[in-house]
């Protein structure tokens, strides 16, 4: 792939938003393939020169190769072997498996390229434990920490999703370990990032070879194959003419779609200069390969205009341009054309593929993390003795990846003892297993009341083979916090767990009379807790627990006669939490249910004797860009009298908008809401939404009476930024109350979970 610093930067934005000698590749063990089946040999074809097809790198521009293939098939030009770099390796590799040009075109058009470059696990694939990270207002990026220094990933993209897409596309050749045994002999070219030399991949996993060949340095992490750490082949050999010649080529058809050098008037910024320098490097190694062409060879150079390497949204435009360039060479290509009979025989050999996956005889797990192999095996959905269910296998791989212990989880089909097996390759994060996360919360009502909180969390994972982790978090600002916990799974499936914890926090407690704040207390509390429970896959958990603590209050403003009580807290609880939302911030599908019962007792260390019931439910429905999210929040003191620190709070965005944040306090709360929003544009880095809400409910010390319910609503602009959800909103309430809000982070929950 032709690349540059600016192209790399653009790629990173889009995906979250847009002659040296050839080295022999490491080999994989295993006898010749059993899947796909062998096709008829092309021995009946008339004697002719053997044709090597050589395809260059070029990112999104490389889709032009498909147009060239269409013309070659139309003119009945046989291809005897293929060599490619980067996108040329992807298109060429698919052609080598036996796919027709039409099939490749359909595939390329159907792929959401930008989505494949987004490596973050889908939320539905993350473990329930990892979903709870979303509640901590921490950024998703987790740099590692080792020996007192930060460790970063080797690339912004680890290539997990890209690999699975390529593995799925090359599935009929998944059992092939020798690329000479594909329908067409094939070579992919990558670059050893240590030596800078090209590496010609001729054995191993086809999808892995493609991934290595297109791993743009900086954007993609290097792909390790054997002793080599590999990146984009365009760095060292963007147009592998000599590789194709050595493989089979009496005649070489070389397709060059690399980015041309910029004209002087376009070198008008530091980014353009960086672009030009990278293009010069790529052009130099390309020119060296072009010099190896002779008079019989055919060079095809599509005119791709201003299509850049990162414009995958324009990739489809490149296909007809590839066709046009190939037709310009139609006379020379026609000289290689086969007769209709010989063409049919050639196609019969090239397209011979089995449609059935193999029966699996064994499973191998290669795992270099601190987790036991059994932890992975419990989540791997492969049935020995049955035909491989590719969909189930890939879904389970995403579940393992969703544990977030691995930088890449892949699989391959291997042969041993006359049987076919699945080999799971789980590579631990090179920057783990200790991580730092940072976060920030901000709240401003534009009326002189603003607060902020800065946080840092330190997490040690893989504390034992079952996946125990220790996490500590410190927050500073208006609501300082110190929190630590140990999370210990009790079985390899991660179903049962125990979770001791300790915390200290300080927060404000505001007292209102109507809309007027009359007092503000500072509440400081220490707590110890213990819980045990069961997780239900990725979607929920049930836990029983106990919390014990004590607190102090300090009046900051208000009547000096008001009490400043100290208090003890002690309660047992049972909690069921279901979370199937596809996004924590702006979900478009799924549901969430939080249900908890708390029993405060003097015998458990509490000053008071009371029970509370908490319910928080929401569901997301979408139609195109539009999302509707109804929800219900209830908090009920079912026995006794709840003290001030256990009251429900109302007021603030989505919690009776238009009123001051936490303006209402009471033992009981009932609140229904509907939030609607529309996604604006197609920005992936930080999607923007416009929406509004309608709310209806009340907070009181008595049983909520629908006649006393208040109506409220809001209009907002929202952004799902990398530091968390950002809201700029205005709220409206009955009686003419108005409030403006700026939130970085989720608005406070009405039920104070």
CSV table of C-alpha atoms in Angstrom, one decimal, residues 117-277:
chain,number,residue,atom,x,y,z
A,117,UNK,CA,-10.5,-0.9,10.3
A,118,UNK,CA,-12.3,-0.3,13.7
A,119,UNK,CA,-10.8,-2.8,16.1
A,120,UNK,CA,-12.8,-2.0,19.2
A,121,UNK,CA,-14.8,-5.0,20.1
A,122,UNK,CA,-18.5,-4.6,19.5
A,123,UNK,CA,-20.2,-3.8,22.8
A,124,UNK,CA,-22.3,-6.9,22.5
A,125,UNK,CA,-19.1,-9.0,22.3
A,126,UNK,CA,-17.5,-7.5,25.4
A,127,UNK,CA,-17.8,-9.3,28.7
A,128,UNK,CA,-20.2,-7.8,31.2
A,129,UNK,CA,-17.3,-6.9,33.4
A,130,UNK,CA,-15.8,-4.9,30.6
A,131,UNK,CA,-19.1,-3.2,29.9
A,132,UNK,CA,-19.0,-1.8,33.4
A,133,UNK,CA,-15.9,0.1,32.5
A,134,UNK,CA,-18.2,2.4,30.6
A,135,UNK,CA,-19.7,3.6,33.9
A,136,UNK,CA,-16.4,5.0,35.1
A,137,UNK,CA,-16.2,8.0,32.8
A,138,UNK,CA,-12.8,6.9,31.6
A,139,UNK,CA,-11.5,7.1,28.0
A,140,UNK,CA,-11.4,3.8,26.1
A,141,UNK,CA,-7.7,4.0,25.3
A,142,UNK,CA,-5.7,1.9,27.9
A,143,UNK,CA,-1.9,2.5,27.6
A,144,UNK,CA,0.1,-0.2,29.4
A,145,UNK,CA,2.3,0.4,32.5
A,146,UNK,CA,5.5,-1.6,33.0
A,147,UNK,CA,8.7,-0.8,35.0
A,148,UNK,CA,7.4,2.7,35.7
A,149,UNK,CA,7.0,3.7,32.1
A,150,UNK,CA,4.0,3.8,29.7
A,151,UNK,CA,3.7,1.2,27.0
A,152,UNK,CA,1.7,1.8,23.8
A,153,UNK,CA,0.4,-0.5,21.1
A,154,UNK,CA,2.5,-0.9,18.0
A,155,UNK,CA,-0.3,0.4,15.9
A,156,UNK,CA,-3.6,2.2,16.2
A,157,UNK,CA,-5.3,-0.9,14.7
A,158,UNK,CA,-4.4,-4.4,15.7
A,159,UNK,CA,-6.1,-5.8,12.6
A,160,UNK,CA,-8.6,-8.1,14.5
A,161,UNK,CA,-11.7,-7.3,12.4
A,162,UNK,CA,-9.7,-7.0,9.2
A,163,UNK,CA,-8.2,-10.4,9.7
A,164,UNK,CA,-11.6,-12.0,10.3
A,165,UNK,CA,-13.0,-10.4,7.2
A,166,UNK,CA,-10.1,-11.8,5.1
A,167,UNK,CA,-10.4,-15.2,6.8
A,168,UNK,CA,-14.0,-15.4,5.9
A,169,UNK,CA,-13.4,-14.4,2.3
A,170,UNK,CA,-10.6,-17.0,1.9
A,171,UNK,CA,-12.4,-19.7,3.8
A,172,UNK,CA,-12.5,-22.2,0.9
A,173,UNK,CA,-8.7,-22.1,1.0
A,174,UNK,CA,-8.4,-22.1,4.8
A,175,UNK,CA,-6.8,-25.6,4.8
A,176,UNK,CA,-4.0,-24.6,2.4
A,177,UNK,CA,-0.6,-24.0,3.9
A,178,UNK,CA,1.4,-24.0,0.7
A,179,UNK,CA,0.3,-21.1,-1.6
A,180,UNK,CA,1.5,-23.2,-4.6
A,181,UNK,CA,-1.5,-25.4,-3.9
A,182,UNK,CA,-4.1,-22.7,-4.4
A,183,UNK,CA,-6.1,-22.6,-7.6
A,184,UNK,CA,-3.4,-20.2,-8.8
A,185,UNK,CA,0.1,-20.1,-7.2
A,186,UNK,CA,0.3,-17.0,-5.1
A,187,UNK,CA,2.8,-14.8,-3.3
A,188,UNK,CA,2.2,-11.8,-1.0
A,189,UNK,CA,5.0,-9.3,-0.3
A,190,UNK,CA,5.5,-7.7,3.1
A,191,UNK,CA,8.3,-5.8,4.8
A,192,UNK,CA,10.4,-6.9,7.7
A,193,UNK,CA,10.2,-3.8,10.0
A,194,UNK,CA,13.4,-4.7,11.7
A,195,UNK,CA,15.6,-5.2,8.6
A,196,UNK,CA,13.6,-3.1,6.1
A,197,UNK,CA,13.9,-6.0,3.6
A,198,UNK,CA,11.0,-7.4,1.6
A,199,UNK,CA,9.6,-10.8,2.7
A,200,UNK,CA,7.8,-13.0,0.2
A,201,UNK,CA,5.1,-15.0,1.9
A,202,UNK,CA,4.6,-18.4,0.2
A,203,UNK,CA,3.3,-20.5,3.0
A,204,UNK,CA,1.1,-20.3,6.1
A,205,UNK,CA,-2.4,-18.7,6.5
A,206,UNK,CA,-3.6,-16.8,3.4
A,207,UNK,CA,-5.6,-14.3,5.5
A,208,UNK,CA,-2.6,-13.7,7.7
A,209,UNK,CA,-0.3,-13.1,4.7
A,210,UNK,CA,-2.8,-10.6,3.3
A,211,UNK,CA,-3.0,-8.9,6.7
A,212,UNK,CA,0.8,-8.6,6.9
A,213,UNK,CA,1.1,-7.3,3.3
A,214,UNK,CA,-1.3,-4.4,4.0
A,215,UNK,CA,-0.2,-3.4,7.6
A,216,UNK,CA,0.5,0.3,7.1
A,217,UNK,CA,3.1,1.2,9.7
A,218,UNK,CA,1.7,3.3,12.5
A,219,UNK,CA,-1.9,2.7,11.5
A,220,UNK,CA,-1.7,-1.1,11.7
A,221,UNK,CA,0.3,-3.1,14.2
A,222,UNK,CA,3.0,-5.3,12.6
A,223,UNK,CA,2.0,-8.9,12.0
A,224,UNK,CA,4.4,-11.5,13.4
A,225,UNK,CA,4.9,-14.5,11.2
A,226,UNK,CA,7.6,-16.8,12.4
A,227,UNK,CA,10.8,-14.8,13.0
A,228,UNK,CA,9.5,-11.8,11.1
A,229,UNK,CA,7.7,-8.7,12.3
A,230,UNK,CA,5.9,-7.6,9.1
A,231,UNK,CA,4.4,-4.4,7.8
A,232,UNK,CA,3.1,-3.1,4.5
A,233,UNK,CA,5.0,-4.5,1.5
A,234,UNK,CA,4.8,-1.2,-0.2
A,235,UNK,CA,7.6,0.1,2.0
A,236,UNK,CA,10.1,-2.2,0.2
A,237,UNK,CA,8.5,-3.7,-2.9
A,238,UNK,CA,5.3,-2.1,-4.0
A,239,UNK,CA,5.2,-3.8,-7.4
A,240,UNK,CA,6.7,-7.3,-7.1
A,241,UNK,CA,7.6,-7.9,-10.8
A,242,UNK,CA,10.6,-10.0,-10.0
A,243,UNK,CA,8.5,-12.2,-7.6
A,244,UNK,CA,6.0,-12.8,-10.3
A,245,UNK,CA,8.7,-13.6,-12.9
A,246,UNK,CA,10.4,-16.1,-10.6
A,247,UNK,CA,7.1,-17.7,-9.7
A,248,UNK,CA,5.8,-18.5,-13.2
A,249,UNK,CA,6.1,-15.6,-15.6
A,250,UNK,CA,7.1,-16.0,-19.2
A,251,UNK,CA,5.0,-12.9,-19.5
A,252,UNK,CA,4.3,-10.4,-16.7
A,253,UNK,CA,1.1,-8.3,-16.6
A,254,UNK,CA,2.0,-5.6,-14.1
A,255,UNK,CA,-0.7,-3.3,-12.7
A,256,UNK,CA,0.6,-0.2,-11.0
A,257,UNK,CA,-1.9,1.9,-9.0
A,258,UNK,CA,0.5,3.5,-6.7
A,259,UNK,CA,0.1,7.2,-6.0
A,260,UNK,CA,2.0,9.5,-8.5
A,261,UNK,CA,4.3,12.2,-7.3
A,262,UNK,CA,2.7,15.6,-6.6
A,263,UNK,CA,3.2,18.5,-8.9
A,264,UNK,CA,5.1,21.5,-7.5
A,265,UNK,CA,2.0,23.7,-7.0
A,266,UNK,CA,0.4,21.0,-4.8
A,267,UNK,CA,3.3,20.8,-2.4
A,268,UNK,CA,1.9,23.7,-0.4
A,269,UNK,CA,2.0,22.5,3.3
A,270,UNK,CA,4.1,20.4,5.7
A,271,UNK,CA,1.6,17.6,5.2
A,272,UNK,CA,2.1,17.7,1.4
A,273,UNK,CA,5.8,17.6,1.9
A,274,UNK,CA,5.5,14.5,4.1
A,275,UNK,CA,3.2,13.0,1.5
A,276,UNK,CA,5.7,13.6,-1.3
A,277,UNK,CA,8.6,12.1,0.7
